[in-house]
Amino acid sequence: YNDATNGIDKWTTKTATKFATTSLTAAEFTAISSESALTTAASGASTSTSTKAASLQNGQVFAFKTDAGKLGLAHVQAVSGTAATSGSITLNVKIQK
């Protein structure tokens, strides 16, 4: 987030991605193999006004919509660190072509 070399403040282009929670399980996320299934599962992000994906937990699946209108899903594979310490997050992502 605040890395001196690659942190958000160094990005030249920032876009307004919207986020929404889902009730999908990791297995349901993995089973999605078509664009129509992806857009149906991620449809909650179409009307979302949230610009943050906060308090992420291992196994959680959330939907998102990019500034370009692409819908997607992200599965939280691993989270390390805390709000007070450095950490990392590993995501599996599926997005419309």
PDB file of C-alpha atoms in Angstrom:
ATOM      1  CA  TYR A   1       0.000   0.000   0.000  1.00  0.00           C
ATOM      2  CA  ASN A   2       2.593   2.571   1.018  1.00  0.00           C
ATOM      3  CA  ASP A   3       5.695   0.967  -0.518  1.00  0.00           C
ATOM      4  CA  ALA A   4       8.222   3.709  -1.396  1.00  0.00           C
ATOM      5  CA  THR A   5       8.797   2.264  -4.879  1.00  0.00           C
ATOM      6  CA  ASN A   6       5.463   0.747  -5.913  1.00  0.00           C
ATOM      7  CA  GLY A   7       2.927   2.101  -3.423  1.00  0.00           C
ATOM      8  CA  ILE A   8      -0.428   3.521  -4.449  1.00  0.00           C
ATOM      9  CA  ASP A   9       0.920   7.058  -4.230  1.00  0.00           C
ATOM     10  CA  LYS A  10       3.338   6.120  -7.070  1.00  0.00           C
ATOM     11  CA  TRP A  11       0.590   4.889  -9.438  1.00  0.00           C
ATOM     12  CA  THR A  12       0.016   7.227 -12.374  1.00  0.00           C
ATOM     13  CA  THR A  13      -3.458   5.834 -13.120  1.00  0.00           C
ATOM     14  CA  LYS A  14      -6.024   5.078 -10.431  1.00  0.00           C
ATOM     15  CA  THR A  15      -9.524   3.836 -11.242  1.00  0.00           C
ATOM     16  CA  ALA A  16     -12.713   3.459  -9.230  1.00  0.00           C
ATOM     17  CA  THR A  17     -13.238  -0.269  -8.715  1.00  0.00           C
ATOM     18  CA  LYS A  18     -16.392  -1.198  -6.763  1.00  0.00           C
ATOM     19  CA  PHE A  19     -16.583  -4.171  -4.379  1.00  0.00           C
ATOM     20  CA  ALA A  20     -19.404  -6.335  -3.003  1.00  0.00           C
ATOM     21  CA  THR A  21     -19.559  -9.306  -0.663  1.00  0.00           C
ATOM     22  CA  THR A  22     -20.849 -12.678  -1.876  1.00  0.00           C
ATOM     23  CA  SER A  23     -22.017 -15.863  -0.213  1.00  0.00           C
ATOM     24  CA  LEU A  24     -19.956 -18.020  -2.586  1.00  0.00           C
ATOM     25  CA  THR A  25     -17.746 -20.749  -1.181  1.00  0.00           C
ATOM     26  CA  ALA A  26     -14.250 -21.500  -2.461  1.00  0.00           C
ATOM     27  CA  ALA A  27     -15.631 -24.607  -4.200  1.00  0.00           C
ATOM     28  CA  GLU A  28     -18.348 -22.576  -5.939  1.00  0.00           C
ATOM     29  CA  PHE A  29     -15.734 -20.028  -7.040  1.00  0.00           C
ATOM     30  CA  THR A  30     -13.531 -22.789  -8.446  1.00  0.00           C
ATOM     31  CA  ALA A  31     -16.472 -24.336 -10.322  1.00  0.00           C
ATOM     32  CA  ILE A  32     -17.210 -21.148 -12.285  1.00  0.00           C
ATOM     33  CA  SER A  33     -15.970 -21.840 -15.801  1.00  0.00           C
ATOM     34  CA  SER A  34     -18.033 -19.635 -18.110  1.00  0.00           C
ATOM     35  CA  GLU A  35     -18.386 -15.897 -18.523  1.00  0.00           C
ATOM     36  CA  SER A  36     -22.152 -16.090 -17.990  1.00  0.00           C
ATOM     37  CA  ALA A  37     -21.702 -17.920 -14.667  1.00  0.00           C
ATOM     38  CA  LEU A  38     -19.058 -15.365 -13.658  1.00  0.00           C
ATOM     39  CA  THR A  39     -21.228 -12.339 -14.455  1.00  0.00           C
ATOM     40  CA  THR A  40     -24.219 -13.860 -12.644  1.00  0.00           C
ATOM     41  CA  ALA A  41     -22.136 -14.598  -9.541  1.00  0.00           C
ATOM     42  CA  ALA A  42     -20.505 -11.137  -9.591  1.00  0.00           C
ATOM     43  CA  SER A  43     -23.674  -9.177 -10.364  1.00  0.00           C
ATOM     44  CA  GLY A  44     -23.801  -7.694  -6.854  1.00  0.00           C
ATOM     45  CA  ALA A  45     -20.862  -5.486  -7.749  1.00  0.00           C
ATOM     46  CA  SER A  46     -22.872  -3.840 -10.545  1.00  0.00           C
ATOM     47  CA  THR A  47     -24.819  -1.690  -8.106  1.00  0.00           C
ATOM     48  CA  SER A  48     -22.253  -1.450  -5.321  1.00  0.00           C
ATOM     49  CA  THR A  49     -20.953   1.913  -4.207  1.00  0.00           C
ATOM     50  CA  SER A  50     -18.229   0.470  -1.968  1.00  0.00           C
ATOM     51  CA  THR A  51     -14.670   1.269  -3.046  1.00  0.00           C
ATOM     52  CA  LYS A  52     -13.038  -0.885  -0.368  1.00  0.00           C
ATOM     53  CA  ALA A  53     -12.671  -4.599   0.227  1.00  0.00           C
ATOM     54  CA  ALA A  54     -11.940  -4.581   3.946  1.00  0.00           C
ATOM     55  CA  SER A  55     -11.621  -7.191   6.716  1.00  0.00           C
ATOM     56  CA  LEU A  56     -10.871  -9.960   4.246  1.00  0.00           C
ATOM     57  CA  GLN A  57     -10.758 -13.506   5.599  1.00  0.00           C
ATOM     58  CA  ASN A  58      -9.189 -16.682   4.228  1.00  0.00           C
ATOM     59  CA  GLY A  59     -11.712 -18.468   2.007  1.00  0.00           C
ATOM     60  CA  GLN A  60     -13.875 -15.396   1.400  1.00  0.00           C
ATOM     61  CA  VAL A  61     -15.074 -14.642  -2.138  1.00  0.00           C
ATOM     62  CA  PHE A  62     -15.916 -11.063  -3.111  1.00  0.00           C
ATOM     63  CA  ALA A  63     -17.204  -9.507  -6.325  1.00  0.00           C
ATOM     64  CA  PHE A  64     -15.859  -6.431  -8.053  1.00  0.00           C
ATOM     65  CA  LYS A  65     -16.592  -4.162 -11.015  1.00  0.00           C
ATOM     66  CA  THR A  66     -13.770  -2.243 -12.648  1.00  0.00           C
ATOM     67  CA  ASP A  67     -14.005   1.331 -13.872  1.00  0.00           C
ATOM     68  CA  ALA A  68     -14.114  -0.159 -17.394  1.00  0.00           C
ATOM     69  CA  GLY A  69     -17.264  -2.125 -16.471  1.00  0.00           C
ATOM     70  CA  LYS A  70     -15.694  -5.584 -16.224  1.00  0.00           C
ATOM     71  CA  LEU A  71     -17.149  -7.858 -13.545  1.00  0.00           C
ATOM     72  CA  GLY A  72     -15.030 -10.273 -11.580  1.00  0.00           C
ATOM     73  CA  LEU A  73     -14.649 -12.415  -8.505  1.00  0.00           C
ATOM     74  CA  ALA A  74     -11.721 -12.808  -6.132  1.00  0.00           C
ATOM     75  CA  HIS A  75     -11.161 -15.702  -3.736  1.00  0.00           C
ATOM     76  CA  VAL A  76      -9.007 -14.875  -0.704  1.00  0.00           C
ATOM     77  CA  GLN A  77      -6.505 -17.713  -0.570  1.00  0.00           C
ATOM     78  CA  ALA A  78      -4.314 -16.362   2.238  1.00  0.00           C
ATOM     79  CA  VAL A  79      -4.004 -13.291   4.472  1.00  0.00           C
ATOM     80  CA  SER A  80      -1.071 -12.479   6.713  1.00  0.00           C
ATOM     81  CA  GLY A  81      -0.287  -9.540   8.973  1.00  0.00           C
ATOM     82  CA  THR A  82      -2.660  -7.268  10.862  1.00  0.00           C
ATOM     83  CA  ALA A  83      -3.872  -3.700  10.633  1.00  0.00           C
ATOM     84  CA  ALA A  84      -0.870  -2.729  12.756  1.00  0.00           C
ATOM     85  CA  THR A  85       1.753  -4.799  10.920  1.00  0.00           C
ATOM     86  CA  SER A  86       2.931  -5.364   7.387  1.00  0.00           C
ATOM     87  CA  GLY A  87       1.336  -8.274   5.620  1.00  0.00           C
ATOM     88  CA  SER A  88       0.252  -9.723   2.344  1.00  0.00           C
ATOM     89  CA  ILE A  89      -2.783 -11.185   0.643  1.00  0.00           C
ATOM     90  CA  THR A  90      -2.994 -13.928  -1.968  1.00  0.00           C
ATOM     91  CA  LEU A  91      -6.021 -13.853  -4.281  1.00  0.00           C
ATOM     92  CA  ASN A  92      -7.328 -16.102  -7.031  1.00  0.00           C
ATOM     93  CA  VAL A  93      -9.105 -13.842  -9.535  1.00  0.00           C
ATOM     94  CA  LYS A  94     -11.620 -14.443 -12.337  1.00  0.00           C
ATOM     95  CA  ILE A  95     -12.599 -11.489 -14.535  1.00  0.00           C
ATOM     96  CA  GLN A  96     -14.543 -10.939 -17.734  1.00  0.00           C
ATOM     97  CA  LYS A  97     -12.534 -10.817 -20.939  1.00  0.00           C
TER      98      LYS A  97
END
